[in-house]
Amino acid sequence: MVPSASAAATVSAAEPVRQVPSATLSMAPATPAPAKCDRRSLRSQRMLRRALAELVSDGEDVNAITVAALTERAGLTRRTFYTHYRDIPDFIEQVEANILDEIRARIARVAAADLASLYRNIEDLEPAPGSVELLAYLKRDGAVIGALLGPGGDPAFVQRIMDIARDTVADRMKTGIFPGVLGAFFDYYLAYVVAAEMGIVQRWFARGLRETPETMARIMTVAAFVRPGDLYGKPIDINVPEYGMKLMGLNLFGPLDDATDDADIKEDFNG
């Protein structure tokens, strides 16, 4: 049934048509704007990171870089810089924090491997699980990371990476270990291993990242198990846990830095 004209007029009179404010109509097409702004923001931050790497590579010390020099190299305005960062220290801190988050997640995957699986990987000439991914990330973001690790970089950044590595692998390295070597001996051993691995990474960057992440991962996997005599065909056969406990036992007769720890070590040593 088709309604009459008068009925239609009655309906239209009873229910007036709502007018959409012109401001609302004009705002509708602006929905995609945030994504565009995010892309522009990320692009600006990438340009600033690249400018940082270039300035340090050109001989600038990271602590001497100014906002003017950074933005000029990046081809951006100072206003753009201050949209994202308070000052240069804040910029460096945020750049490093982002890198450290990426490194922490990848080191955790490396640390998850147990000793038995590492031995199997070495026998098969395979790298430690997760190590290729870690080194591939370092190389992919190598311009900025290399600048921060290099002579004009941030020494504190190197230490922060080592602290992350130490804290991440410490618990796994204690698994199945002889109780007697825990304490100072283990602490020095862990510091030695972390510093050695970090030294290899720094040397890799100093050599221009010539080797592939796969090659470096294999080198670093086996290097942790190399003894000096192995490279000369004269491997040394030493009972490290026994040697460590003897060292700590002898240390008991010297000045005590931590009476509780030394007492525990003495008890382990004396059986």
PDB file of C-alpha atoms in Angstrom:
ATOM      1  CA  MET A   1       0.000   0.000   0.000  1.00  0.00           C
ATOM      2  CA  VAL A   2       1.437   3.369  -1.009  1.00  0.00           C
ATOM      3  CA  PRO A   3       0.941   6.134   1.607  1.00  0.00           C
ATOM      4  CA  SER A   4      -0.896   9.263   0.516  1.00  0.00           C
ATOM      5  CA  ALA A   5       0.839  12.598   0.137  1.00  0.00           C
ATOM      6  CA  SER A   6      -0.966  13.967   3.184  1.00  0.00           C
ATOM      7  CA  ALA A   7       0.200  11.018   5.296  1.00  0.00           C
ATOM      8  CA  ALA A   8       3.730  11.569   4.190  1.00  0.00           C
ATOM      9  CA  ALA A   9       3.458  15.232   5.042  1.00  0.00           C
ATOM     10  CA  THR A  10       2.109  14.320   8.470  1.00  0.00           C
ATOM     11  CA  VAL A  11       5.040  11.992   9.128  1.00  0.00           C
ATOM     12  CA  SER A  12       7.587  14.553   7.975  1.00  0.00           C
ATOM     13  CA  ALA A  13       5.981  17.206  10.137  1.00  0.00           C
ATOM     14  CA  ALA A  14       5.883  14.934  13.191  1.00  0.00           C
ATOM     15  CA  GLU A  15       9.469  13.734  12.776  1.00  0.00           C
ATOM     16  CA  PRO A  16      11.629  16.599  11.563  1.00  0.00           C
ATOM     17  CA  VAL A  17      14.834  15.583   9.790  1.00  0.00           C
ATOM     18  CA  ARG A  18      17.951  15.911  12.017  1.00  0.00           C
ATOM     19  CA  GLN A  19      20.546  18.232  10.573  1.00  0.00           C
ATOM     20  CA  VAL A  20      24.159  16.996  10.833  1.00  0.00           C
ATOM     21  CA  PRO A  21      26.397  19.851  11.958  1.00  0.00           C
ATOM     22  CA  SER A  22      28.706  21.014   9.239  1.00  0.00           C
ATOM     23  CA  ALA A  23      31.649  20.723  11.625  1.00  0.00           C
ATOM     24  CA  THR A  24      30.956  17.011  12.024  1.00  0.00           C
ATOM     25  CA  LEU A  25      30.854  16.532   8.265  1.00  0.00           C
ATOM     26  CA  SER A  26      34.112  18.365   7.802  1.00  0.00           C
ATOM     27  CA  MET A  27      35.856  16.244  10.459  1.00  0.00           C
ATOM     28  CA  ALA A  28      34.847  12.880   9.006  1.00  0.00           C
ATOM     29  CA  PRO A  29      37.523  12.611   6.301  1.00  0.00           C
ATOM     30  CA  ALA A  30      40.254  13.404   8.863  1.00  0.00           C
ATOM     31  CA  THR A  31      40.132   9.921  10.473  1.00  0.00           C
ATOM     32  CA  PRO A  32      43.323   8.578   8.809  1.00  0.00           C
ATOM     33  CA  ALA A  33      45.350  11.584  10.003  1.00  0.00           C
ATOM     34  CA  PRO A  34      46.841   9.953  13.158  1.00  0.00           C
ATOM     35  CA  ALA A  35      48.383   7.134  11.100  1.00  0.00           C
ATOM     36  CA  LYS A  36      49.865   9.711   8.755  1.00  0.00           C
ATOM     37  CA  CYS A  37      51.255  11.613  11.734  1.00  0.00           C
ATOM     38  CA  ASP A  38      52.696   8.409  13.191  1.00  0.00           C
ATOM     39  CA  ARG A  39      54.431   7.598   9.913  1.00  0.00           C
ATOM     40  CA  ARG A  40      55.821  11.111   9.745  1.00  0.00           C
ATOM     41  CA  SER A  41      56.985  10.880  13.373  1.00  0.00           C
ATOM     42  CA  LEU A  42      58.702   7.533  12.838  1.00  0.00           C
ATOM     43  CA  ARG A  43      60.375   8.855   9.697  1.00  0.00           C
ATOM     44  CA  SER A  44      61.696  11.879  11.594  1.00  0.00           C
ATOM     45  CA  GLN A  45      63.065   9.689  14.369  1.00  0.00           C
ATOM     46  CA  ARG A  46      64.787   7.406  11.863  1.00  0.00           C
ATOM     47  CA  MET A  47      66.370  10.440  10.208  1.00  0.00           C
ATOM     48  CA  LEU A  48      67.637  11.689  13.567  1.00  0.00           C
ATOM     49  CA  ARG A  49      69.107   8.271  14.390  1.00  0.00           C
ATOM     50  CA  ARG A  50      70.831   8.161  11.011  1.00  0.00           C
ATOM     51  CA  ALA A  51      72.188  11.672  11.551  1.00  0.00           C
ATOM     52  CA  LEU A  52      73.556  10.611  14.944  1.00  0.00           C
ATOM     53  CA  ALA A  53      75.388   7.676  13.381  1.00  0.00           C
ATOM     54  CA  GLU A  54      76.830   9.875  10.634  1.00  0.00           C
ATOM     55  CA  LEU A  55      78.057  12.561  13.028  1.00  0.00           C
ATOM     56  CA  VAL A  56      79.798  10.038  15.287  1.00  0.00           C
ATOM     57  CA  SER A  57      81.282   8.260  12.266  1.00  0.00           C
ATOM     58  CA  ASP A  58      82.628  11.625  11.105  1.00  0.00           C
ATOM     59  CA  GLY A  59      84.527  11.988  14.377  1.00  0.00           C
ATOM     60  CA  GLU A  60      82.067  13.824  16.608  1.00  0.00           C
ATOM     61  CA  ASP A  61      81.886  12.694  20.216  1.00  0.00           C
ATOM     62  CA  VAL A  62      78.354  11.719  21.171  1.00  0.00           C
ATOM     63  CA  ASN A  63      78.541  14.008  24.224  1.00  0.00           C
ATOM     64  CA  ALA A  64      79.495  17.001  22.072  1.00  0.00           C
ATOM     65  CA  ILE A  65      76.664  16.755  19.524  1.00  0.00           C
ATOM     66  CA  THR A  66      74.239  19.686  19.565  1.00  0.00           C
ATOM     67  CA  VAL A  67      70.600  19.888  18.545  1.00  0.00           C
ATOM     68  CA  ALA A  68      71.543  22.310  15.767  1.00  0.00           C
ATOM     69  CA  ALA A  69      74.175  19.951  14.324  1.00  0.00           C
ATOM     70  CA  LEU A  70      71.907  16.927  14.590  1.00  0.00           C
ATOM     71  CA  THR A  71      68.881  18.523  12.949  1.00  0.00           C
ATOM     72  CA  GLU A  72      70.969  20.120  10.225  1.00  0.00           C
ATOM     73  CA  ARG A  73      72.477  16.743   9.339  1.00  0.00           C
ATOM     74  CA  ALA A  74      69.024  15.131   9.439  1.00  0.00           C
ATOM     75  CA  GLY A  75      67.461  17.872   7.315  1.00  0.00           C
ATOM     76  CA  LEU A  76      64.852  18.572   9.980  1.00  0.00           C
ATOM     77  CA  THR A  77      63.900  21.596  12.034  1.00  0.00           C
ATOM     78  CA  ARG A  78      64.745  22.021  15.697  1.00  0.00           C
ATOM     79  CA  ARG A  79      61.022  22.224  16.356  1.00  0.00           C
ATOM     80  CA  THR A  80      60.662  18.683  15.014  1.00  0.00           C
ATOM     81  CA  PHE A  81      63.411  17.493  17.361  1.00  0.00           C
ATOM     82  CA  TYR A  82      61.789  19.091  20.415  1.00  0.00           C
ATOM     83  CA  THR A  83      58.485  17.493  19.485  1.00  0.00           C
ATOM     84  CA  HIS A  84      60.021  14.139  20.401  1.00  0.00           C
ATOM     85  CA  TYR A  85      62.881  14.861  22.831  1.00  0.00           C
ATOM     86  CA  ARG A  86      63.742  17.296  25.612  1.00  0.00           C
ATOM     87  CA  ASP A  87      67.416  17.570  24.713  1.00  0.00           C
ATOM     88  CA  ILE A  88      70.333  15.547  23.338  1.00  0.00           C
ATOM     89  CA  PRO A  89      70.779  13.398  26.500  1.00  0.00           C
ATOM     90  CA  ASP A  90      67.085  12.488  26.345  1.00  0.00           C
ATOM     91  CA  PHE A  91      67.451  11.637  22.648  1.00  0.00           C
ATOM     92  CA  ILE A  92      70.465   9.393  23.317  1.00  0.00           C
ATOM     93  CA  GLU A  93      68.704   7.754  26.260  1.00  0.00           C
ATOM     94  CA  GLN A  94      65.631   6.905  24.185  1.00  0.00           C
ATOM     95  CA  VAL A  95      67.710   5.582  21.295  1.00  0.00           C
ATOM     96  CA  GLU A  96      69.711   3.375  23.644  1.00  0.00           C
ATOM     97  CA  ALA A  97      66.643   2.196  25.564  1.00  0.00           C
ATOM     98  CA  ASN A  98      65.012   1.028  22.343  1.00  0.00           C
ATOM     99  CA  ILE A  99      68.138  -0.866  21.299  1.00  0.00           C
ATOM    100  CA  LEU A 100      68.565  -2.429  24.749  1.00  0.00           C
ATOM    101  CA  ASP A 101      64.975  -3.694  24.720  1.00  0.00           C
ATOM    102  CA  GLU A 102      65.654  -5.444  21.420  1.00  0.00           C
ATOM    103  CA  ILE A 103      68.936  -6.897  22.701  1.00  0.00           C
ATOM    104  CA  ARG A 104      67.396  -8.069  25.990  1.00  0.00           C
ATOM    105  CA  ALA A 105      64.684 -10.058  24.241  1.00  0.00           C
ATOM    106  CA  ARG A 106      67.205 -11.771  21.951  1.00  0.00           C
ATOM    107  CA  ILE A 107      69.735 -12.552  24.692  1.00  0.00           C
ATOM    108  CA  ALA A 108      66.946 -14.224  26.649  1.00  0.00           C
ATOM    109  CA  ARG A 109      66.474 -16.678  23.778  1.00  0.00           C
ATOM    110  CA  VAL A 110      70.211 -17.421  23.716  1.00  0.00           C
ATOM    111  CA  ALA A 111      70.283 -17.894  27.490  1.00  0.00           C
ATOM    112  CA  ALA A 112      67.459 -20.443  27.320  1.00  0.00           C
ATOM    113  CA  ALA A 113      69.822 -23.030  25.762  1.00  0.00           C
ATOM    114  CA  ASP A 114      71.269 -25.638  28.129  1.00  0.00           C
ATOM    115  CA  LEU A 115      74.817 -26.983  28.108  1.00  0.00           C
ATOM    116  CA  ALA A 116      73.874 -30.262  26.427  1.00  0.00           C
ATOM    117  CA  SER A 117      72.279 -28.478  23.468  1.00  0.00           C
ATOM    118  CA  LEU A 118      75.307 -26.185  23.131  1.00  0.00           C
ATOM    119  CA  TYR A 119      77.606 -29.216  22.958  1.00  0.00           C
ATOM    120  CA  ARG A 120      75.422 -30.765  20.265  1.00  0.00           C
ATOM    121  CA  ASN A 121      75.442 -27.533  18.268  1.00  0.00           C
ATOM    122  CA  ILE A 122      79.225 -27.296  18.457  1.00  0.00           C
ATOM    123  CA  GLU A 123      79.611 -30.914  17.286  1.00  0.00           C
ATOM    124  CA  ASP A 124      77.306 -30.158  14.352  1.00  0.00           C
ATOM    125  CA  LEU A 125      79.109 -26.867  13.600  1.00  0.00           C
ATOM    126  CA  GLU A 126      75.916 -24.990  14.416  1.00  0.00           C
ATOM    127  CA  PRO A 127      75.607 -21.751  16.416  1.00  0.00           C
ATOM    128  CA  ALA A 128      73.890 -21.458  19.781  1.00  0.00           C
ATOM    129  CA  PRO A 129      70.093 -21.182  19.472  1.00  0.00           C
ATOM    130  CA  GLY A 130      69.062 -17.552  19.093  1.00  0.00           C
ATOM    131  CA  SER A 131      72.580 -16.241  18.498  1.00  0.00           C
ATOM    132  CA  VAL A 132      72.130 -15.661  14.758  1.00  0.00           C
ATOM    133  CA  GLU A 133      68.985 -13.631  15.404  1.00  0.00           C
ATOM    134  CA  LEU A 134      70.800 -11.510  17.995  1.00  0.00           C
ATOM    135  CA  LEU A 135      73.755 -10.763  15.734  1.00  0.00           C
ATOM    136  CA  ALA A 136      71.518 -10.193  12.709  1.00  0.00           C
ATOM    137  CA  TYR A 137      69.706  -7.483  14.658  1.00  0.00           C
ATOM    138  CA  LEU A 138      73.003  -5.868  15.682  1.00  0.00           C
ATOM    139  CA  LYS A 139      74.107  -5.793  12.058  1.00  0.00           C
ATOM    140  CA  ARG A 140      70.744  -4.560  10.764  1.00  0.00           C
ATOM    141  CA  ASP A 141      70.849  -1.584  13.118  1.00  0.00           C
ATOM    142  CA  GLY A 142      74.617  -1.484  12.858  1.00  0.00           C
ATOM    143  CA  ALA A 143      75.056   2.174  11.930  1.00  0.00           C
ATOM    144  CA  VAL A 144      73.619   3.490  15.200  1.00  0.00           C
ATOM    145  CA  ILE A 145      74.820   0.619  17.409  1.00  0.00           C
ATOM    146  CA  GLY A 146      78.322   0.814  15.954  1.00  0.00           C
ATOM    147  CA  ALA A 147      78.421   4.560  16.589  1.00  0.00           C
ATOM    148  CA  LEU A 148      77.420   4.074  20.231  1.00  0.00           C
ATOM    149  CA  LEU A 149      79.925   1.234  20.713  1.00  0.00           C
ATOM    150  CA  GLY A 150      82.796   3.024  18.996  1.00  0.00           C
ATOM    151  CA  PRO A 151      85.454   5.463  20.275  1.00  0.00           C
ATOM    152  CA  GLY A 152      83.129   8.477  20.043  1.00  0.00           C
ATOM    153  CA  GLY A 153      80.172   6.602  21.474  1.00  0.00           C
ATOM    154  CA  ASP A 154      78.783   6.099  24.947  1.00  0.00           C
ATOM    155  CA  PRO A 155      80.927   3.926  27.283  1.00  0.00           C
ATOM    156  CA  ALA A 156      77.931   3.553  29.583  1.00  0.00           C
ATOM    157  CA  PHE A 157      76.018   1.923  26.710  1.00  0.00           C
ATOM    158  CA  VAL A 158      78.604  -0.863  26.504  1.00  0.00           C
ATOM    159  CA  GLN A 159      78.303  -1.464  30.246  1.00  0.00           C
ATOM    160  CA  ARG A 160      74.508  -1.532  30.055  1.00  0.00           C
ATOM    161  CA  ILE A 161      74.636  -4.253  27.393  1.00  0.00           C
ATOM    162  CA  MET A 162      77.029  -6.263  29.560  1.00  0.00           C
ATOM    163  CA  ASP A 163      74.784  -5.831  32.594  1.00  0.00           C
ATOM    164  CA  ILE A 164      71.809  -7.126  30.613  1.00  0.00           C
ATOM    165  CA  ALA A 165      73.805 -10.113  29.375  1.00  0.00           C
ATOM    166  CA  ARG A 166      75.103 -10.861  32.856  1.00  0.00           C
ATOM    167  CA  ASP A 167      71.698 -10.634  34.540  1.00  0.00           C
ATOM    168  CA  THR A 168      70.023 -12.670  31.795  1.00  0.00           C
ATOM    169  CA  VAL A 169      72.446 -15.611  31.655  1.00  0.00           C
ATOM    170  CA  ALA A 170      73.469 -15.817  35.333  1.00  0.00           C
ATOM    171  CA  ASP A 171      70.661 -18.116  36.487  1.00  0.00           C
ATOM    172  CA  ARG A 172      71.035 -20.469  33.530  1.00  0.00           C
ATOM    173  CA  MET A 173      74.802 -20.700  34.062  1.00  0.00           C
ATOM    174  CA  LYS A 174      74.256 -21.692  37.696  1.00  0.00           C
ATOM    175  CA  THR A 175      72.106 -24.654  36.681  1.00  0.00           C
ATOM    176  CA  GLY A 176      73.911 -27.888  37.526  1.00  0.00           C
ATOM    177  CA  ILE A 177      77.043 -26.081  38.685  1.00  0.00           C
ATOM    178  CA  PHE A 178      79.180 -27.368  41.573  1.00  0.00           C
ATOM    179  CA  PRO A 179      77.981 -25.460  44.670  1.00  0.00           C
ATOM    180  CA  GLY A 180      81.538 -24.908  45.801  1.00  0.00           C
ATOM    181  CA  VAL A 181      82.385 -22.643  42.862  1.00  0.00           C
ATOM    182  CA  LEU A 182      79.498 -20.284  43.516  1.00  0.00           C
ATOM    183  CA  GLY A 183      80.370 -16.972  45.138  1.00  0.00           C
ATOM    184  CA  ALA A 184      83.373 -14.903  44.147  1.00  0.00           C
ATOM    185  CA  PHE A 185      84.865 -17.458  41.739  1.00  0.00           C
ATOM    186  CA  PHE A 186      81.636 -17.742  39.741  1.00  0.00           C
ATOM    187  CA  ASP A 187      81.192 -13.971  39.835  1.00  0.00           C
ATOM    188  CA  TYR A 188      84.607 -13.429  38.250  1.00  0.00           C
ATOM    189  CA  TYR A 189      84.048 -16.246  35.777  1.00  0.00           C
ATOM    190  CA  LEU A 190      80.738 -14.759  34.646  1.00  0.00           C
ATOM    191  CA  ALA A 191      82.328 -11.302  34.310  1.00  0.00           C
ATOM    192  CA  TYR A 192      85.091 -12.856  32.201  1.00  0.00           C
ATOM    193  CA  VAL A 193      82.670 -14.649  29.858  1.00  0.00           C
ATOM    194  CA  VAL A 194      80.420 -11.617  29.345  1.00  0.00           C
ATOM    195  CA  ALA A 195      83.366  -9.262  28.775  1.00  0.00           C
ATOM    196  CA  ALA A 196      84.917 -11.712  26.300  1.00  0.00           C
ATOM    197  CA  GLU A 197      81.718 -12.028  24.264  1.00  0.00           C
ATOM    198  CA  MET A 198      81.239  -8.257  24.315  1.00  0.00           C
ATOM    199  CA  GLY A 199      84.817  -7.833  23.154  1.00  0.00           C
ATOM    200  CA  ILE A 200      84.146 -10.079  20.169  1.00  0.00           C
ATOM    201  CA  VAL A 201      81.094  -8.011  19.232  1.00  0.00           C
ATOM    202  CA  GLN A 202      83.051  -4.758  19.490  1.00  0.00           C
ATOM    203  CA  ARG A 203      85.849  -6.215  17.383  1.00  0.00           C
ATOM    204  CA  TRP A 204      83.300  -7.323  14.784  1.00  0.00           C
ATOM    205  CA  PHE A 205      82.044  -3.755  14.516  1.00  0.00           C
ATOM    206  CA  ALA A 206      85.608  -2.396  14.398  1.00  0.00           C
ATOM    207  CA  ARG A 207      86.304  -4.706  11.447  1.00  0.00           C
ATOM    208  CA  GLY A 208      83.307  -3.314   9.593  1.00  0.00           C
ATOM    209  CA  LEU A 209      80.923  -6.241  10.197  1.00  0.00           C
ATOM    210  CA  ARG A 210      82.679  -8.196   7.453  1.00  0.00           C
ATOM    211  CA  GLU A 211      81.611 -11.611   8.651  1.00  0.00           C
ATOM    212  CA  THR A 212      77.988 -12.694   8.412  1.00  0.00           C
ATOM    213  CA  PRO A 213      75.882 -13.051  11.569  1.00  0.00           C
ATOM    214  CA  GLU A 214      75.881 -16.828  10.946  1.00  0.00           C
ATOM    215  CA  THR A 215      79.694 -16.976  10.918  1.00  0.00           C
ATOM    216  CA  MET A 216      80.025 -14.771  13.981  1.00  0.00           C
ATOM    217  CA  ALA A 217      77.413 -16.811  15.847  1.00  0.00           C
ATOM    218  CA  ARG A 218      79.466 -19.968  15.267  1.00  0.00           C
ATOM    219  CA  ILE A 219      82.670 -18.239  16.371  1.00  0.00           C
ATOM    220  CA  MET A 220      81.090 -16.889  19.558  1.00  0.00           C
ATOM    221  CA  THR A 221      79.444 -20.210  20.389  1.00  0.00           C
ATOM    222  CA  VAL A 222      82.694 -22.141  20.360  1.00  0.00           C
ATOM    223  CA  ALA A 223      84.935 -19.323  21.696  1.00  0.00           C
ATOM    224  CA  ALA A 224      83.409 -19.612  25.159  1.00  0.00           C
ATOM    225  CA  PHE A 225      84.762 -23.172  25.392  1.00  0.00           C
ATOM    226  CA  VAL A 226      88.250 -22.527  23.979  1.00  0.00           C
ATOM    227  CA  ARG A 227      91.174 -22.850  26.389  1.00  0.00           C
ATOM    228  CA  PRO A 228      94.460 -21.106  25.508  1.00  0.00           C
ATOM    229  CA  GLY A 229      96.327 -24.382  25.006  1.00  0.00           C
ATOM    230  CA  ASP A 230      93.718 -25.634  22.549  1.00  0.00           C
ATOM    231  CA  LEU A 231      94.957 -23.198  19.898  1.00  0.00           C
ATOM    232  CA  TYR A 232      98.520 -24.545  20.163  1.00  0.00           C
ATOM    233  CA  GLY A 233      97.755 -28.253  20.213  1.00  0.00           C
ATOM    234  CA  LYS A 234      98.535 -28.383  23.920  1.00  0.00           C
ATOM    235  CA  PRO A 235      95.202 -28.524  25.724  1.00  0.00           C
ATOM    236  CA  ILE A 236      95.395 -28.160  29.481  1.00  0.00           C
ATOM    237  CA  ASP A 237      93.600 -30.712  31.620  1.00  0.00           C
ATOM    238  CA  ILE A 238      92.466 -28.967  34.773  1.00  0.00           C
ATOM    239  CA  ASN A 239      89.665 -29.700  37.203  1.00  0.00           C
ATOM    240  CA  VAL A 240      88.219 -26.187  37.247  1.00  0.00           C
ATOM    241  CA  PRO A 241      85.698 -26.721  40.082  1.00  0.00           C
ATOM    242  CA  GLU A 242      88.373 -28.231  42.322  1.00  0.00           C
ATOM    243  CA  TYR A 243      90.819 -25.490  41.407  1.00  0.00           C
ATOM    244  CA  GLY A 244      88.221 -22.813  42.072  1.00  0.00           C
ATOM    245  CA  MET A 245      87.350 -24.266  45.480  1.00  0.00           C
ATOM    246  CA  LYS A 246      91.016 -24.446  46.435  1.00  0.00           C
ATOM    247  CA  LEU A 247      91.463 -20.828  45.434  1.00  0.00           C
ATOM    248  CA  MET A 248      88.509 -19.759  47.525  1.00  0.00           C
ATOM    249  CA  GLY A 249      89.698 -21.903  50.401  1.00  0.00           C
ATOM    250  CA  LEU A 250      93.079 -20.212  50.331  1.00  0.00           C
ATOM    251  CA  ASN A 251      91.368 -16.848  50.170  1.00  0.00           C
ATOM    252  CA  LEU A 252      89.718 -17.537  53.506  1.00  0.00           C
ATOM    253  CA  PHE A 253      92.993 -16.878  55.267  1.00  0.00           C
ATOM    254  CA  GLY A 254      93.231 -13.388  53.771  1.00  0.00           C
ATOM    255  CA  PRO A 255      91.168 -10.280  54.579  1.00  0.00           C
ATOM    256  CA  LEU A 256      87.449 -11.002  54.561  1.00  0.00           C
ATOM    257  CA  ASP A 257      85.206  -8.773  52.446  1.00  0.00           C
ATOM    258  CA  ASP A 258      82.078 -10.772  53.042  1.00  0.00           C
ATOM    259  CA  ALA A 259      82.216 -13.016  56.108  1.00  0.00           C
ATOM    260  CA  THR A 260      78.975 -14.801  55.328  1.00  0.00           C
ATOM    261  CA  ASP A 261      79.915 -15.744  51.781  1.00  0.00           C
ATOM    262  CA  ASP A 262      83.418 -16.828  52.766  1.00  0.00           C
ATOM    263  CA  ALA A 263      82.066 -18.920  55.627  1.00  0.00           C
ATOM    264  CA  ASP A 264      79.752 -20.701  53.207  1.00  0.00           C
ATOM    265  CA  ILE A 265      82.627 -21.305  50.803  1.00  0.00           C
ATOM    266  CA  LYS A 266      84.798 -22.647  53.640  1.00  0.00           C
ATOM    267  CA  GLU A 267      82.063 -25.070  54.618  1.00  0.00           C
ATOM    268  CA  ASP A 268      81.819 -26.314  51.007  1.00  0.00           C
ATOM    269  CA  PHE A 269      85.582 -26.590  50.726  1.00  0.00           C
ATOM    270  CA  ASN A 270      85.971 -28.524  53.982  1.00  0.00           C
ATOM    271  CA  GLY A 271      83.076 -30.810  53.071  1.00  0.00           C
TER     272      GLY A 271
END
